[in-house]
CSV table of C-alpha atoms in Angstrom, one decimal:
chain,number,residue,atom,x,y,z
A,1,MET,CA,-62.4,226.7,111.7
A,2,SER,CA,-59.1,229.5,112.0
A,3,GLY,CA,-56.8,229.8,108.9
A,4,LEU,CA,-53.9,228.8,111.2
A,5,GLN,CA,-55.7,225.8,111.7
A,6,ASN,CA,-56.8,225.0,108.2
A,7,ARG,CA,-52.9,225.3,107.2
A,8,ARG,CA,-52.1,222.5,109.9
A,9,VAL,CA,-54.8,220.5,108.4
A,10,ILE,CA,-53.2,221.0,104.9
A,11,VAL,CA,-49.7,220.4,106.3
A,12,GLY,CA,-51.0,217.3,108.3
A,13,VAL,CA,-52.7,216.0,105.2
A,14,GLY,CA,-50.1,216.5,103.0
A,15,LEU,CA,-47.3,215.0,105.3
A,16,MET,CA,-49.5,211.6,105.3
A,17,LEU,CA,-49.9,211.5,101.5
A,18,ALA,CA,-45.9,212.8,101.3
A,19,VAL,CA,-44.8,209.6,103.2
A,20,PRO,CA,-45.8,206.8,101.7
A,21,THR,CA,-45.0,208.3,98.6
A,22,LEU,CA,-41.3,209.0,99.9
A,23,LEU,CA,-41.2,205.5,100.7
A,24,ILE,CA,-42.6,204.1,97.5
A,25,ALA,CA,-40.0,206.4,95.6
A,26,ALA,CA,-37.5,204.6,97.6
A,27,ALA,CA,-38.4,201.4,97.4
A,28,VAL,CA,-38.5,201.3,93.9
A,29,ALA,CA,-35.1,204.0,93.6
A,30,TRP,CA,-33.8,200.7,95.7
A,31,LEU,CA,-35.2,198.0,93.1
A,32,VAL,CA,-33.8,199.9,89.9
A,33,SER,CA,-30.4,200.6,91.6
A,34,ASP,CA,-30.3,196.7,92.4
A,35,VAL,CA,-31.2,195.3,88.8
A,36,ASN,CA,-29.9,197.9,87.2
A,37,LEU,CA,-26.8,196.4,85.7
A,38,SER,CA,-25.2,197.1,82.3
A,39,PRO,CA,-23.8,194.0,79.8
A,40,ALA,CA,-20.5,195.4,81.0
A,41,GLN,CA,-21.1,195.2,84.3
A,42,LEU,CA,-22.0,191.4,83.9
A,43,GLU,CA,-19.1,190.8,81.7
A,44,THR,CA,-16.6,192.6,84.7
A,45,ILE,CA,-18.3,189.7,87.0
A,46,ARG,CA,-17.9,187.1,84.4
A,47,GLN,CA,-14.5,187.5,83.8
A,48,ARG,CA,-14.0,188.1,87.8
A,49,ALA,CA,-15.7,184.4,88.2
A,50,GLU,CA,-13.3,182.6,85.4
A,51,SER,CA,-10.3,183.8,86.9
A,52,GLU,CA,-11.3,182.1,89.7
A,53,GLY,CA,-11.8,178.8,87.6
A,54,ILE,CA,-15.6,179.0,87.5
A,55,PRO,CA,-17.0,178.5,84.2
A,56,THR,CA,-19.7,180.7,82.5
A,57,SER,CA,-20.9,178.9,79.1
A,58,SER,CA,-21.7,174.7,78.6
A,59,GLU,CA,-18.7,175.1,75.8
A,60,ALA,CA,-16.2,176.3,78.5
A,61,PHE,CA,-17.2,173.5,80.6
A,62,ILE,CA,-18.4,170.3,79.1
A,63,MET,CA,-15.5,167.7,79.5
A,64,THR,CA,-13.1,167.7,76.6
A,65,SER,CA,-13.0,163.6,76.6
A,66,VAL,CA,-16.6,164.1,75.2
A,67,VAL,CA,-16.5,164.1,71.7
A,68,GLY,CA,-19.4,165.0,69.0
A,69,GLU,CA,-23.3,165.6,70.3
A,70,ASP,CA,-23.5,161.7,70.4
A,71,SER,CA,-21.9,159.0,72.5
A,72,PRO,CA,-22.5,155.4,73.0
A,73,MET,CA,-24.2,156.3,77.0
A,74,ASP,CA,-26.4,158.6,75.1
A,75,ARG,CA,-27.7,156.4,72.6
A,76,GLN,CA,-28.2,153.6,75.0
A,77,LEU,CA,-29.8,155.9,77.8
A,78,ALA,CA,-32.4,157.4,75.3
A,79,ALA,CA,-32.9,153.9,74.2
A,80,LEU,CA,-33.7,152.7,77.5
A,81,HIS,CA,-36.7,156.0,78.2
A,82,THR,CA,-38.5,155.2,75.3
A,83,THR,CA,-38.4,151.5,75.9
A,84,TRP,CA,-39.3,151.3,79.5
A,85,ARG,CA,-41.6,154.5,79.2
A,86,ALA,CA,-43.7,151.9,76.1
A,87,ILE,CA,-44.2,149.5,79.0
A,88,PRO,CA,-47.9,150.2,80.4
A,89,ALA,CA,-47.6,151.2,84.5
A,90,GLU,CA,-48.9,148.1,85.8
A,91,SER,CA,-46.8,145.8,83.5
A,92,GLN,CA,-43.8,147.9,85.3
A,93,ARG,CA,-45.0,146.9,88.4
A,94,ALA,CA,-45.0,143.2,88.2
A,95,LEU,CA,-41.6,143.5,86.2
A,96,GLN,CA,-40.7,145.0,89.3
A,97,SER,CA,-42.2,142.3,91.8
A,98,ALA,CA,-41.0,139.3,89.7
A,99,SER,CA,-37.6,141.2,89.4
A,100,ARG,CA,-37.9,141.3,93.6
A,101,GLN,CA,-38.5,137.9,94.1
A,102,ARG,CA,-36.6,136.4,92.2
A,103,ALA,CA,-33.6,138.6,94.1
A,104,MET,CA,-35.0,137.0,97.1
A,105,GLY,CA,-34.9,133.3,95.6
A,106,THR,CA,-38.7,132.7,95.9
A,107,GLY,CA,-39.5,133.6,92.0
A,108,ALA,CA,-39.1,132.2,88.9
A,109,LYS,CA,-35.8,131.3,87.5
A,110,GLY,CA,-36.0,132.9,83.8
A,111,VAL,CA,-36.3,136.6,83.6
A,112,ASP,CA,-38.8,138.2,81.8
A,113,PRO,CA,-37.7,139.0,78.2
A,114,ARG,CA,-39.1,142.7,78.5
A,115,THR,CA,-36.9,142.7,81.6
A,116,GLU,CA,-33.5,141.3,80.0
A,117,VAL,CA,-33.8,144.1,77.7
A,118,ILE,CA,-34.0,146.6,79.6
A,119,LEU,CA,-31.0,144.8,81.0
A,120,GLY,CA,-29.1,144.7,78.4
A,121,LEU,CA,-29.6,148.5,77.4
A,122,LEU,CA,-28.3,149.4,81.3
A,123,ARG,CA,-25.6,147.4,80.8
A,124,ARG,CA,-24.5,148.7,77.4
A,125,ALA,CA,-24.8,152.3,78.7
A,126,GLY,CA,-22.6,151.3,81.6
A,127,ALA,CA,-20.0,149.9,79.4
A,128,SER,CA,-19.6,153.3,77.8
A,129,SER,CA,-17.0,155.3,79.2
A,130,GLN,CA,-18.2,158.2,77.7
A,131,GLY,CA,-21.6,160.3,78.0
A,132,ARG,CA,-22.6,164.1,77.4
A,133,ALA,CA,-24.8,166.3,79.6
A,134,ASP,CA,-24.7,169.6,78.3
A,135,TRP,CA,-26.1,171.5,81.3
A,136,GLY,CA,-26.3,174.4,79.3
A,137,SER,CA,-29.5,173.2,77.0
A,138,ARG,CA,-32.5,173.0,78.4
A,139,LYS,CA,-33.4,170.8,75.7
A,140,ALA,CA,-30.6,168.7,76.7
A,141,THR,CA,-31.0,169.0,80.3
A,142,GLU,CA,-34.8,168.2,80.4
A,143,ALA,CA,-33.9,165.1,78.2
A,144,ARG,CA,-31.2,163.8,80.5
A,145,GLN,CA,-33.1,164.4,83.7
A,146,ALA,CA,-36.0,162.5,81.8
A,147,GLU,CA,-33.6,159.3,81.4
A,148,GLY,CA,-31.9,159.8,84.9
A,149,MET,CA,-35.4,159.0,86.4
A,150,VAL,CA,-35.9,156.0,84.4
A,151,VAL,CA,-32.4,154.5,85.3
A,152,LEU,CA,-33.2,155.0,88.9
A,153,GLU,CA,-36.7,153.2,88.1
A,154,THR,CA,-35.1,150.7,86.3
A,155,GLY,CA,-31.4,150.1,88.4
A,156,ARG,CA,-33.6,148.6,90.6
A,157,LEU,CA,-34.3,145.4,88.2
A,158,LEU,CA,-30.6,145.5,87.9
A,159,THR,CA,-29.7,145.7,91.4
A,160,ASN,CA,-32.1,142.5,92.1
A,161,GLU,CA,-30.7,140.7,89.2
A,162,ALA,CA,-27.0,141.4,90.6
A,163,LEU,CA,-28.0,140.2,94.0
A,164,ALA,CA,-29.8,136.7,92.7
A,165,LYS,CA,-26.7,136.4,91.0
A,166,ILE,CA,-24.5,136.5,94.1
A,167,SER,CA,-26.8,134.6,95.8
A,168,SER,CA,-26.2,132.1,93.2
A,169,GLY,CA,-22.8,131.6,93.2
A,170,GLN,CA,-22.0,134.3,90.2
A,171,VAL,CA,-20.1,136.6,92.2
A,172,ALA,CA,-18.3,138.4,89.4
A,173,SER,CA,-20.8,139.0,87.4
A,174,GLY,CA,-23.3,140.1,89.8
A,175,PHE,CA,-20.4,142.7,91.4
A,176,SER,CA,-20.1,143.6,87.0
A,177,ASP,CA,-23.8,144.8,87.2
A,178,LEU,CA,-23.7,147.0,90.4
A,179,MET,CA,-20.5,149.0,88.5
A,180,VAL,CA,-23.2,149.5,85.8
A,181,LEU,CA,-24.7,151.9,87.9
A,182,ARG,CA,-21.9,153.4,89.5
A,183,ARG,CA,-20.5,154.2,86.0
A,184,ILE,CA,-23.4,156.2,85.0
A,185,GLY,CA,-24.2,158.0,88.3
A,186,ARG,CA,-20.6,158.9,87.2
A,187,ALA,CA,-21.2,160.0,84.1
A,188,TYR,CA,-23.8,162.6,85.2
A,189,ALA,CA,-21.8,164.3,87.9
A,190,ASP,CA,-18.2,164.3,85.6
A,191,HIS,CA,-20.4,166.8,83.8
A,192,GLY,CA,-21.2,168.9,87.1
A,193,GLY,CA,-23.9,170.4,88.7
A,194,MET,CA,-26.5,169.4,91.6
A,195,VAL,CA,-28.4,167.6,89.3
A,196,GLY,CA,-25.5,165.4,88.1
A,197,LEU,CA,-24.8,165.5,91.7
A,198,GLN,CA,-27.9,163.9,93.0
A,199,PHE,CA,-28.1,161.4,90.3
A,200,GLN,CA,-24.6,160.3,91.6
A,201,ALA,CA,-25.0,160.1,94.8
A,202,ALA,CA,-29.0,158.0,94.0
A,203,LEU,CA,-27.5,155.4,92.2
A,204,GLU,CA,-24.5,154.8,94.3
A,205,THR,CA,-26.8,154.7,96.9
A,206,GLN,CA,-28.9,151.7,95.2
A,207,ALA,CA,-25.5,149.6,94.1
A,208,LEU,CA,-24.0,149.6,97.5
A,209,THR,CA,-27.5,149.0,99.0
A,210,THR,CA,-27.5,145.7,97.3
A,211,ALA,CA,-23.8,145.2,97.7
A,212,GLN,CA,-24.0,145.3,101.6
A,213,THR,CA,-26.8,142.8,101.7
A,214,ALA,CA,-25.2,140.7,99.2
A,215,LEU,CA,-21.9,140.7,101.6
A,216,VAL,CA,-24.4,139.7,104.7
A,217,LYS,CA,-26.1,136.9,102.9
A,218,ARG,CA,-23.0,135.2,101.8
A,219,ALA,CA,-20.4,136.1,104.7
A,220,GLY,CA,-19.2,133.0,104.4
A,221,SER,CA,-18.0,133.4,100.9
A,222,ALA,CA,-14.2,134.7,100.5
A,223,GLU,CA,-14.8,135.7,97.0
A,224,VAL,CA,-18.3,137.6,98.2
A,225,ARG,CA,-15.6,139.6,100.5
A,226,ALA,CA,-13.4,140.1,98.2
A,227,ALA,CA,-15.3,141.4,95.5
A,228,TYR,CA,-17.2,144.0,98.3
A,229,ARG,CA,-14.1,144.8,99.4
A,230,ALA,CA,-13.0,146.0,95.9
A,231,PHE,CA,-16.3,147.3,95.4
A,232,ILE,CA,-16.3,150.0,98.0
A,233,GLN,CA,-12.3,150.7,97.2
A,234,HIS,CA,-13.0,151.6,93.9
A,235,PRO,CA,-12.5,155.2,93.3
A,236,ILE,CA,-15.5,155.2,91.3
A,237,GLY,CA,-17.5,155.9,94.0
A,238,GLU,CA,-16.0,158.9,94.9
A,239,ILE,CA,-17.7,162.5,95.1
A,240,ASP,CA,-16.5,165.7,93.2
A,241,LEU,CA,-18.1,168.3,95.0
A,242,LEU,CA,-15.9,171.1,93.5
A,243,ARG,CA,-17.2,169.6,89.7
A,244,ALA,CA,-20.8,169.9,90.8
A,245,VAL,CA,-20.3,173.5,92.1
A,246,GLN,CA,-18.5,174.6,88.5
A,247,GLY,CA,-21.5,173.3,86.6
A,248,ASP,CA,-24.5,174.7,89.1
A,249,ALA,CA,-22.3,178.2,88.6
A,250,MET,CA,-22.1,177.6,84.5
A,251,TRP,CA,-25.9,176.1,84.1
A,252,LEU,CA,-27.8,178.6,86.4
A,253,SER,CA,-26.1,181.8,84.9
A,254,THR,CA,-26.3,180.7,81.1
A,255,ALA,CA,-30.1,179.9,82.1
A,256,TYR,CA,-30.9,183.5,83.7
A,257,ALA,CA,-28.7,185.3,81.4
A,258,SER,CA,-30.8,183.7,78.5
A,259,ASP,CA,-34.0,184.8,76.8
A,260,ASP,CA,-35.5,181.3,77.6
A,261,ASP,CA,-38.0,182.4,80.4
A,262,GLN,CA,-39.2,178.6,81.1
A,263,TRP,CA,-35.5,177.8,81.1
A,264,ALA,CA,-34.5,180.3,84.1
A,265,ALA,CA,-38.0,179.1,85.5
A,266,ALA,CA,-37.0,175.4,85.4
A,267,PHE,CA,-34.8,176.3,88.3
A,268,THR,CA,-36.9,177.6,90.8
A,269,GLY,CA,-40.0,175.8,90.1
A,270,ASN,CA,-41.8,178.5,88.6
A,271,SER,CA,-44.3,177.8,85.9
A,272,GLY,CA,-42.3,180.3,83.6
A,273,LYS,CA,-45.6,182.0,82.1
A,274,LYS,CA,-44.4,185.5,83.6
A,275,SER,CA,-41.7,187.1,81.5
A,276,MET,CA,-38.6,188.9,83.1
A,277,SER,CA,-37.3,191.8,82.0
A,278,ASP,CA,-33.9,191.8,80.6
A,279,GLU,CA,-32.4,193.8,83.7
A,280,PHE,CA,-34.3,191.5,86.4
A,281,ARG,CA,-32.3,189.0,84.6
A,282,ARG,CA,-28.9,190.2,84.2
A,283,ALA,CA,-29.0,190.9,87.7
A,284,THR,CA,-30.2,187.2,88.9
A,285,ALA,CA,-27.0,186.0,86.6
A,286,SER,CA,-24.9,188.6,88.1
A,287,ARG,CA,-26.1,187.5,91.7
A,288,LEU,CA,-26.0,184.2,91.1
A,289,LEU,CA,-21.8,184.1,89.6
A,290,GLU,CA,-20.9,186.7,92.8
A,291,PHE,CA,-22.5,183.7,95.3
A,292,TRP,CA,-20.4,181.1,93.8
A,293,ILE,CA,-17.4,183.7,93.3
A,294,LYS,CA,-17.4,183.8,97.1
A,295,ALA,CA,-17.9,180.1,98.0
A,296,TYR,CA,-15.8,178.7,95.5
A,297,PRO,CA,-12.6,179.5,96.0
A,298,ALA,CA,-13.4,178.9,100.1
A,299,MET,CA,-14.2,175.5,99.2
A,300,ARG,CA,-11.5,174.8,97.0
A,301,ALA,CA,-9.0,175.6,99.6
A,302,GLU,CA,-10.4,172.8,102.1
A,303,GLY,CA,-8.9,170.0,99.4
A,304,ASP,CA,-11.2,166.4,99.5
A,305,ASP,CA,-13.0,167.7,102.9
A,306,ILE,CA,-16.7,167.5,101.5
A,307,TYR,CA,-17.7,168.1,105.3
A,308,ALA,CA,-15.8,171.5,105.5
A,309,MET,CA,-17.2,172.2,101.7
A,310,ARG,CA,-20.7,171.5,102.7
A,311,ARG,CA,-20.1,174.1,105.9
A,312,ILE,CA,-18.8,176.8,104.2
A,313,LEU,CA,-21.3,176.6,101.7
A,314,ALA,CA,-24.4,176.5,104.5
A,315,ASP,CA,-22.7,179.8,106.0
A,316,GLN,CA,-22.9,181.4,102.0
A,317,VAL,CA,-26.6,180.5,101.9
A,318,ARG,CA,-27.0,181.9,105.5
A,319,GLN,CA,-25.5,185.2,104.2
A,320,LEU,CA,-28.4,185.4,101.0
A,321,GLU,CA,-30.9,184.8,103.5
A,322,ALA,CA,-30.1,187.7,105.4
A,323,ALA,CA,-30.1,189.7,102.2
A,324,ARG,CA,-33.1,191.6,101.3
A,325,ALA,CA,-32.2,192.8,97.7
A,326,PRO,CA,-35.1,191.7,95.3
A,327,SER,CA,-32.2,190.1,92.8
A,328,GLN,CA,-31.0,187.5,95.8
A,329,LEU,CA,-34.6,186.0,95.8
A,330,MET,CA,-33.7,183.3,93.3
A,331,VAL,CA,-29.9,183.2,94.5
A,332,GLN,CA,-31.6,182.2,97.9
A,333,VAL,CA,-33.6,179.4,96.0
A,334,MET,CA,-31.1,177.9,94.6
A,335,GLY,CA,-28.4,178.3,97.2
A,336,ARG,CA,-30.7,176.2,99.0
A,337,ARG,CA,-31.5,173.7,96.6
A,338,ALA,CA,-27.4,173.5,95.9
A,339,LEU,CA,-27.1,173.3,99.9
A,340,ALA,CA,-29.7,170.1,99.9
A,341,SER,CA,-27.6,168.2,96.9
A,342,VAL,CA,-24.5,168.2,98.8
A,343,ASP,CA,-26.3,166.9,101.8
A,344,GLN,CA,-27.4,163.7,99.8
A,345,ALA,CA,-24.1,163.6,98.4
A,346,GLN,CA,-22.4,164.0,101.8
A,347,ALA,CA,-24.5,161.5,102.9
A,348,VAL,CA,-23.3,158.9,100.7
A,349,THR,CA,-19.5,159.5,101.5
A,350,VAL,CA,-21.0,158.5,105.4
A,351,ARG,CA,-22.4,155.5,104.1
A,352,MET,CA,-19.3,154.2,102.4
A,353,ARG,CA,-17.4,154.5,105.5
A,354,GLN,CA,-20.2,152.4,107.0
A,355,ALA,CA,-19.5,150.0,104.6
A,356,LYS,CA,-16.4,149.7,105.3
A,357,VAL,CA,-17.3,149.4,109.0
A,358,LEU,CA,-19.7,146.2,107.8
A,359,LEU,CA,-16.9,144.4,106.0
A,360,ALA,CA,-15.3,144.3,109.5
A,361,VAL,CA,-18.1,143.1,111.4
A,362,VAL,CA,-18.4,140.2,108.8
A,363,GLN,CA,-14.9,139.4,109.1
A,364,TYR,CA,-14.9,138.6,112.4
A,365,PHE,CA,-18.1,136.6,111.8
A,366,GLU,CA,-15.9,134.3,109.8
A,367,LYS,CA,-12.9,134.7,112.1
A,368,TYR,CA,-14.8,133.8,115.2
A,369,LYS,CA,-18.1,132.3,113.6
A,370,LYS,CA,-20.5,134.8,115.5
A,371,TRP,CA,-21.3,138.1,115.1
A,372,PRO,CA,-19.7,141.0,117.6
A,373,SER,CA,-21.2,142.3,120.4
A,374,ALA,CA,-20.0,145.6,119.5
A,375,ILE,CA,-17.7,147.6,116.7
A,376,ASN,CA,-15.3,149.5,118.7
A,377,ASN,CA,-12.3,146.6,118.8
A,378,LEU,CA,-12.4,145.6,115.0
A,379,GLY,CA,-9.4,147.7,114.2
A,380,ILE,CA,-11.6,150.0,111.7
A,381,ASN,CA,-12.4,153.4,112.0
A,382,ILE,CA,-15.7,154.4,113.3
A,383,GLU,CA,-16.0,157.8,113.8
A,384,ASP,CA,-18.8,159.3,112.9
A,385,PRO,CA,-18.3,162.2,110.5
A,386,LEU,CA,-21.4,163.7,111.4
A,387,ALA,CA,-21.3,163.7,115.4
A,388,GLU,CA,-18.0,166.1,115.9
A,389,GLY,CA,-16.0,163.1,117.5
A,390,GLY,CA,-18.4,161.0,118.2
A,391,ALA,CA,-19.1,156.7,116.9
A,392,PHE,CA,-21.0,155.0,115.1
A,393,GLY,CA,-23.6,152.9,116.9
A,394,TYR,CA,-24.6,149.6,116.0
A,395,ARG,CA,-27.0,146.9,116.6
A,396,ILE,CA,-27.8,143.1,115.4
A,397,ASP,CA,-30.6,141.1,116.2
A,398,SER,CA,-31.9,137.9,114.7
A,399,GLU,CA,-33.6,139.8,111.5
A,400,LYS,CA,-31.1,142.8,110.5
A,401,ILE,CA,-27.6,144.6,111.2
A,402,GLU,CA,-27.1,148.3,111.7
A,403,ILE,CA,-24.4,150.8,111.6
A,404,ILE,CA,-26.1,154.1,112.7
A,405,SER,CA,-24.9,158.1,112.3
A,406,TYR,CA,-26.4,159.5,114.9
A,407,GLY,CA,-25.7,163.1,113.2
A,408,ALA,CA,-24.7,166.4,114.5
A,409,ASP,CA,-27.0,166.4,117.5
A,410,GLY,CA,-25.7,163.2,118.7
A,411,GLU,CA,-28.8,161.8,119.4
A,412,ASP,CA,-30.0,158.2,119.0
A,413,ASP,CA,-33.3,158.1,117.0
A,414,GLU,CA,-34.2,155.0,117.0
A,415,GLY,CA,-32.8,154.2,113.6
A,416,GLN,CA,-35.1,156.6,112.1
A,417,PRO,CA,-33.4,157.1,108.6
A,418,ARG,CA,-33.1,160.1,107.1
A,419,LEU,CA,-32.1,160.7,103.2
A,420,ALA,CA,-29.9,163.3,103.8
A,421,ALA,CA,-27.0,164.4,106.1
A,422,ASN,CA,-28.6,167.4,107.6
A,423,GLN,CA,-32.3,166.0,108.1
A,424,ALA,CA,-33.8,164.5,111.5
A,425,GLY,CA,-33.5,161.2,112.5
A,426,ASP,CA,-30.1,158.8,111.5
A,427,LEU,CA,-27.9,158.2,109.0
A,428,VAL,CA,-28.4,154.4,109.1
A,429,CYS,CA,-26.7,151.1,107.2
A,430,ARG,CA,-29.0,149.1,107.6
A,431,VAL,CA,-28.8,145.0,106.1
A,432,GLU,CA,-31.8,142.7,106.6
A,433,ALA,CA,-30.8,139.5,107.2
A,434,SER,CA,-33.2,136.8,109.0
A,435,GLY,CA,-31.1,134.2,111.0
A,436,ALA,CA,-28.2,136.6,111.1
A,437,SER,CA,-26.7,134.7,114.2
A,438,ASN,CA,-25.8,131.9,111.5
A,439,LEU,CA,-26.2,133.7,108.4
A,440,GLY,CA,-23.9,132.1,105.5
A,441,TYR,CA,-23.5,128.7,106.9
């Protein structure tokens, strides 16, 4: 091999080694530049967030109406969690089953003493106007989430008891029990964050579904119709999406700015075993705040239009997914989770509109002694807010009444339900009622 050929081989090998090395060096430089934020830079971003009305610390966020670390609602929810978890799982199922039978009028007339204790704790919790959810504290958040799951489980005992009461003529007491769940849900939501919003949406759905069943079951009762109307018109069921956004911005950025790996990892599904560097933590906290700095003012400008706010949030999430910066990865995860929570809240607002249509259907029944064959002449707004100008669907037979949101695609998915507003399927207000043709008489 000639000297010239040797030199060409050497140059070729050198280039083969140099290109990957340069690419790696460029990637490292890009990574460093992305996460290399100083505390001063993070503080500047925090100040920008606060100027837009986005709190960046739990102390600045927790509602001023809450006094002290402990409140009556907190004490009752903590006692509820302890009491319910002390009951063996098999016994819990037995209590739930007995409660359902009582609601259907086929079970024992009396209430199990253990159920009475649970119902008492729920009622006392719901009687308090104060509750504290410090989403800026891992310990407090984990405790409140655990309590919330128990409220959802035991809430079925309360809704069954409410239905049994309304069916037996104790209308005011039954609807009062349903309001207990709404007040607890509102307490969660008032303290912000998508976690609080999820609990409110779930508890609202529990209470509303039971109220609808009671309405149809006793369609001929003027007292039930009046109580139901007051129930669906009560402002406690309104969704405060901006409050949830504020809370999410605060507690996520607080977590990532802390030195608690498990606290930060808890929001992403990571195990928390792998430590994050201070640089990456600061970068993630700043990207979270930057995300909300863009989204929050635009959402706030929409007033109380939750559907427009959802579209803005979805646009921001899509922009995040197009980004490739390492510090954006966790923000993408949290953005998608926030969007899923908003979908649940949006579904509640659709269900509330369906609830008003259901009342018009029952009023028609009371007036004409028959169920309407259609809903377009009931003098009620039947526009489906998810269908861009479309209207709710309506079905009735001897077993059930259905008021259906066909969603953005406008397609009839044969009443297949979905949990959130953007999932496949229909969003259905379904009230099962044997013998609906003469129900209530």
